[in-house]
mmCIF file of C-alpha atoms in Angstrom:
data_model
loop_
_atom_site.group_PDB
_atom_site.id
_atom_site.type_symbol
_atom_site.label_atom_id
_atom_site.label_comp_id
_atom_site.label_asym_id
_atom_site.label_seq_id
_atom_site.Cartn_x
_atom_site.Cartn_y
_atom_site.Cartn_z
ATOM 1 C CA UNK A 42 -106.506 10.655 -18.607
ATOM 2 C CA UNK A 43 -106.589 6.955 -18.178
ATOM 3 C CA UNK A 44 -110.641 7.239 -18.777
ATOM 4 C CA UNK A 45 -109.604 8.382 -22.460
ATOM 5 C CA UNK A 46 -107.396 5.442 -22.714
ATOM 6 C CA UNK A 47 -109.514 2.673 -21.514
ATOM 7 C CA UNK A 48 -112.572 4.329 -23.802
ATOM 8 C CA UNK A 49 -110.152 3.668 -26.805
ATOM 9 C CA UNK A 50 -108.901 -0.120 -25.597
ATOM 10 C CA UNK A 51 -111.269 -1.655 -27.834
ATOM 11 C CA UNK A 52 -110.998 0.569 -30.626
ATOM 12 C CA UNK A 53 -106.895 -0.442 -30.703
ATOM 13 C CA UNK A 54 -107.970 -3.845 -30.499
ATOM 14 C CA UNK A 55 -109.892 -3.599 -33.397
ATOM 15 C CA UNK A 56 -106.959 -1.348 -35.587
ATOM 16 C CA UNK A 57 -104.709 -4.894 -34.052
ATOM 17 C CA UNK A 58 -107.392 -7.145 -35.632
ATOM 18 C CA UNK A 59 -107.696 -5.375 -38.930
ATOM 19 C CA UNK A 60 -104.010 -5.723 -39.391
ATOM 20 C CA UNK A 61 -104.399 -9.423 -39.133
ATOM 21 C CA UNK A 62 -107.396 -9.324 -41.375
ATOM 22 C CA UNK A 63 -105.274 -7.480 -43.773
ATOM 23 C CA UNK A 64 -102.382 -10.470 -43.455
ATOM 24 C CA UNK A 65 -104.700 -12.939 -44.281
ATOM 25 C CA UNK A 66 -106.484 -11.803 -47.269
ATOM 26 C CA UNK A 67 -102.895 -10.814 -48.360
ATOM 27 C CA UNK A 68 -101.162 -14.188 -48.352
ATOM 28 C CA UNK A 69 -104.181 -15.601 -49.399
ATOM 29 C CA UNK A 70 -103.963 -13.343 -52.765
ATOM 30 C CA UNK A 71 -100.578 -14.919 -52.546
ATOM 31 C CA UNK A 72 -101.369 -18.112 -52.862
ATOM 32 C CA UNK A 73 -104.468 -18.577 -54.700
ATOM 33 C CA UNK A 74 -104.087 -19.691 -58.693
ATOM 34 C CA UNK A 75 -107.665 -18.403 -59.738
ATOM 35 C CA UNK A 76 -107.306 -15.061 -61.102
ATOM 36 C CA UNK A 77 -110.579 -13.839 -60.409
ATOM 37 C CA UNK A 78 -109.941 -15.050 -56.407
ATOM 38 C CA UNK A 79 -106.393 -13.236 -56.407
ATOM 39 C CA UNK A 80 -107.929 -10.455 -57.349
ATOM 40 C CA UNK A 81 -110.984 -10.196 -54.426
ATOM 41 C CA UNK A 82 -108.380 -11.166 -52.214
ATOM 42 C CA UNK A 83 -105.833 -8.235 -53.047
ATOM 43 C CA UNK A 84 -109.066 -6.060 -53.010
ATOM 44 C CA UNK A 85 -110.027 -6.961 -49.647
ATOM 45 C CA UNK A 86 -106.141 -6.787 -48.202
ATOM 46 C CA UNK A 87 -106.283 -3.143 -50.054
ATOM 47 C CA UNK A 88 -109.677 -2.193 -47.799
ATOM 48 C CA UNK A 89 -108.909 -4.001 -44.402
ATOM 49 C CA UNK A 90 -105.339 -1.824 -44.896
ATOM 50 C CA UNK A 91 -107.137 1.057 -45.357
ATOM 51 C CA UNK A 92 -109.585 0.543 -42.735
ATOM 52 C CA UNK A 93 -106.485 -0.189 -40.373
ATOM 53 C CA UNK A 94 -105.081 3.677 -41.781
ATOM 54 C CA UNK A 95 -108.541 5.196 -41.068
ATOM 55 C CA UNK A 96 -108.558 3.690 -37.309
ATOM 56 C CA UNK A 97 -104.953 4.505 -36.372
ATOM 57 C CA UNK A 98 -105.719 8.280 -37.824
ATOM 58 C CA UNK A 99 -108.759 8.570 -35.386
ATOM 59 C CA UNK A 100 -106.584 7.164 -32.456
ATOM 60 C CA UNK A 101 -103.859 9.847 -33.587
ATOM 61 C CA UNK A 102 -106.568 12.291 -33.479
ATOM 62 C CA UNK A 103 -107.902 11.478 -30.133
ATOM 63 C CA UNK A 104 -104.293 11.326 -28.640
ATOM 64 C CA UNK A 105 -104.079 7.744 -28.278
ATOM 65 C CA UNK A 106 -100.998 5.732 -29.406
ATOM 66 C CA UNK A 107 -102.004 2.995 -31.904
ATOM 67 C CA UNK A 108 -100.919 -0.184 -31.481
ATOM 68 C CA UNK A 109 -98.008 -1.151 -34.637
ATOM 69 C CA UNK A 110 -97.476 -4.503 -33.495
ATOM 70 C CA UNK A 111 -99.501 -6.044 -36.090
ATOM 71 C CA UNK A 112 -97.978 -3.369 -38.947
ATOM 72 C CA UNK A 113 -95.836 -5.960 -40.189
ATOM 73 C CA UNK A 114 -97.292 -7.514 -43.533
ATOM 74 C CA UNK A 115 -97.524 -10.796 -45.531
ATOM 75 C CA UNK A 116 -95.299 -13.569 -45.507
ATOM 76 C CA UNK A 117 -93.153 -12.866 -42.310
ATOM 77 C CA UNK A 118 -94.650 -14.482 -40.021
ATOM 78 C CA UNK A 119 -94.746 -17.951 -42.058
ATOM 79 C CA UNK A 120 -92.135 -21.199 -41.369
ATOM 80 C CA UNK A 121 -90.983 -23.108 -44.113
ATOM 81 C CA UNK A 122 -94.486 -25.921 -43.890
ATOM 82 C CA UNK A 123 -96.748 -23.087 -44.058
ATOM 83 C CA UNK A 124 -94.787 -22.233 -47.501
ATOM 84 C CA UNK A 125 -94.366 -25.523 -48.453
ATOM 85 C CA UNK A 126 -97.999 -26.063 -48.163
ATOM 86 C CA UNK A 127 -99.220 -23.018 -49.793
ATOM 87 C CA UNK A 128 -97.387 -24.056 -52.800
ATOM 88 C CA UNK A 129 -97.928 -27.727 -53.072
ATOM 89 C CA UNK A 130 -102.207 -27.232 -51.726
ATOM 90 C CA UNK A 131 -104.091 -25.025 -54.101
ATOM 91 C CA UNK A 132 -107.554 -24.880 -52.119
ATOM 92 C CA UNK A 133 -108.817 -21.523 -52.429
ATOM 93 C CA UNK A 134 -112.336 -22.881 -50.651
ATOM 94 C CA UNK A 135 -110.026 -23.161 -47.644
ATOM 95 C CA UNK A 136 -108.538 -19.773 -48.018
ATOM 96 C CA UNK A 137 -112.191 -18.100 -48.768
ATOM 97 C CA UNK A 138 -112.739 -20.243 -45.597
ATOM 98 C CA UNK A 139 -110.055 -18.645 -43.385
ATOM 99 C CA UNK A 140 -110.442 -15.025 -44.571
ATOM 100 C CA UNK A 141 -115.103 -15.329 -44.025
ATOM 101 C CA UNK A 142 -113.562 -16.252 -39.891
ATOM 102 C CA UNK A 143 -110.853 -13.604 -39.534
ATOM 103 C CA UNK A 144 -113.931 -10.990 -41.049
ATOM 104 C CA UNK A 145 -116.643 -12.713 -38.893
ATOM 105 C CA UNK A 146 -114.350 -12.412 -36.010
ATOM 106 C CA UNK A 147 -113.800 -8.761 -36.390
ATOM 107 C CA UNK A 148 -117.497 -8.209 -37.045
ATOM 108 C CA UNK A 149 -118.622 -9.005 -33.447
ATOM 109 C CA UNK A 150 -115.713 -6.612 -32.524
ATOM 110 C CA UNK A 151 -117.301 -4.177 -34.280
ATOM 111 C CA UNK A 152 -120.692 -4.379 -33.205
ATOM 112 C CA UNK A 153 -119.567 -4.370 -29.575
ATOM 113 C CA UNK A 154 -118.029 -1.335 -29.754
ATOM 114 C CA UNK A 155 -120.646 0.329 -32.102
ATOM 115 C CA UNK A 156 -122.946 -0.909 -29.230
ATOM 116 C CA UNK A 157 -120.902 1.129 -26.388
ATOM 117 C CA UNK A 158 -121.538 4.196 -27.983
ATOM 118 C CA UNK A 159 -118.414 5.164 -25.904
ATOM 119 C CA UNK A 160 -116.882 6.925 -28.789
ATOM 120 C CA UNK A 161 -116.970 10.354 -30.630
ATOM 121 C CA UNK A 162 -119.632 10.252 -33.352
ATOM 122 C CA UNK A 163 -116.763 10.515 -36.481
ATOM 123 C CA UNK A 164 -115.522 7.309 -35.277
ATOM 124 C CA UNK A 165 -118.640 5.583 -35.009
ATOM 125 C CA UNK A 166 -119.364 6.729 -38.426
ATOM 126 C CA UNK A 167 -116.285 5.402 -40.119
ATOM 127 C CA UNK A 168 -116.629 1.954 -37.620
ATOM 128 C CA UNK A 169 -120.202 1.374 -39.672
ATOM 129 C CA UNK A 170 -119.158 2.404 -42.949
ATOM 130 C CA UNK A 171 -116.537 -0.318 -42.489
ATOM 131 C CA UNK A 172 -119.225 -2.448 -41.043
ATOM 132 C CA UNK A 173 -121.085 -2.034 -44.121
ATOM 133 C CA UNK A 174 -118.170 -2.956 -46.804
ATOM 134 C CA UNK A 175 -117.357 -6.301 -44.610
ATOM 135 C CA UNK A 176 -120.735 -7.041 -44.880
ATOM 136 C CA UNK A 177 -120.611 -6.665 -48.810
ATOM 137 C CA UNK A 178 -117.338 -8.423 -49.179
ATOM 138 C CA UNK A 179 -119.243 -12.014 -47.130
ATOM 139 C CA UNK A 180 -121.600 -12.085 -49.192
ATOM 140 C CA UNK A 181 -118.842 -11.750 -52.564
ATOM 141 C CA UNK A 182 -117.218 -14.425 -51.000
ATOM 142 C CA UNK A 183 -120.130 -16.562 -50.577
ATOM 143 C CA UNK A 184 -120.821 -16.303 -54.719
ATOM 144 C CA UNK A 185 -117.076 -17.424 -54.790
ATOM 145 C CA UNK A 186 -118.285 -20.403 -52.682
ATOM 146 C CA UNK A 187 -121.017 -21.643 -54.660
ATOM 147 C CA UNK A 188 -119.202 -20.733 -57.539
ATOM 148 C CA UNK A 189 -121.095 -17.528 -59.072
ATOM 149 C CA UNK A 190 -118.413 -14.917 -60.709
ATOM 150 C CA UNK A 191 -118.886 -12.449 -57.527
ATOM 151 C CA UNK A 192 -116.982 -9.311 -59.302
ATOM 152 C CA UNK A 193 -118.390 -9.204 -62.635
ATOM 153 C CA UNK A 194 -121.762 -10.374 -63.671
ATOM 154 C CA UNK A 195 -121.633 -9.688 -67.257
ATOM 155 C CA UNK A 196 -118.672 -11.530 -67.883
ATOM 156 C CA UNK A 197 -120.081 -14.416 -69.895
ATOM 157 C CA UNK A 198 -118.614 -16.828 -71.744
ATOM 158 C CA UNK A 199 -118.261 -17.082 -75.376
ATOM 159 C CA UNK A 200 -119.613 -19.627 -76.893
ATOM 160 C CA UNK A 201 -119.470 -20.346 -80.768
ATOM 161 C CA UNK A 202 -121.621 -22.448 -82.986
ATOM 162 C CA UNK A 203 -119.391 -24.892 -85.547
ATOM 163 C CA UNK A 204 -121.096 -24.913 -88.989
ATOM 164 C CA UNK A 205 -121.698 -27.887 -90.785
ATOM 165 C CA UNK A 206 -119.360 -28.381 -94.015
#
């Protein structure tokens, strides 16, 4: 019995983590002005929320108890300077900044228990597939960072001509 629960350890840690991932691509959607940012970062708080669902349902499903400490979302955990400076600093480089660490953070967590091996296969699955879209969503965030539209490449700008009179 307590073999089952030490196997999952890790694997709570991780559903703990992705909650927090979730929390800061959230108020960073929050506070970012560039619509194109607000909308990666809502996209990303969507995934590392469902991600957090998917983890807690294989715990469920293995009899483990997830760990809901983290459940709690967005702005509660914030004093008044973090507000104050969320609305008077608009540096989305520094969110983009903050969110790349909490995902890079959570990456090694992944690949250590992907490593282990010391889970059922279903759960290793949906671990990589996760892998995979944190993977994708670094290297969106990087175009942010050098400043290439990272959701839609077609989007061009219009540009018109002025005739001469």
């Amino acid at each position: 019995m307590e073999d089952r629960y030490s196997k999952f350890k890790k694997l709570n840690w991780l559903l703990s983590e992705s909650f927090e991932a979730e929390r800061v691509y959230y108020n960073a959607s929050e506070d970012v002005q560039q619509v194109e940012l607000k909308r990666f970062f809502n996209h990303e708080s969507v995934n590392r929320n469902r991600f957090s669902y998917e983890i807690s349902e294989q715990l469920v499903q293995a009899g483990v108890e997830p760990n809901k400490q983290w459940v709690q979302k967005g702005n509660l955990h914030r004093d008044w300077r973090q507000e104050k400076k969320a609305l008077t600093q608009h540096r989305p480089l520094k969110l983009l900044k903050k969110c790349r660490e909490r995902d890079e953070k959570n990456l090694e967590l992944y690949d250590e228990i992907l490593q282990e091996k010391r889970l059922p296969k279903e759960i290793l699955k949906v671990l990589k597939r996760h892998r995979r879209t944190i993977l994708e969503s670094l290297n969106k965030a990087e175009k942010f960072k050098t400043g290439e539209k990272a959701l839609d490449p077609n989007n061009r700008p219009k540009v018109r001509t002025l005739k001469a009179m």
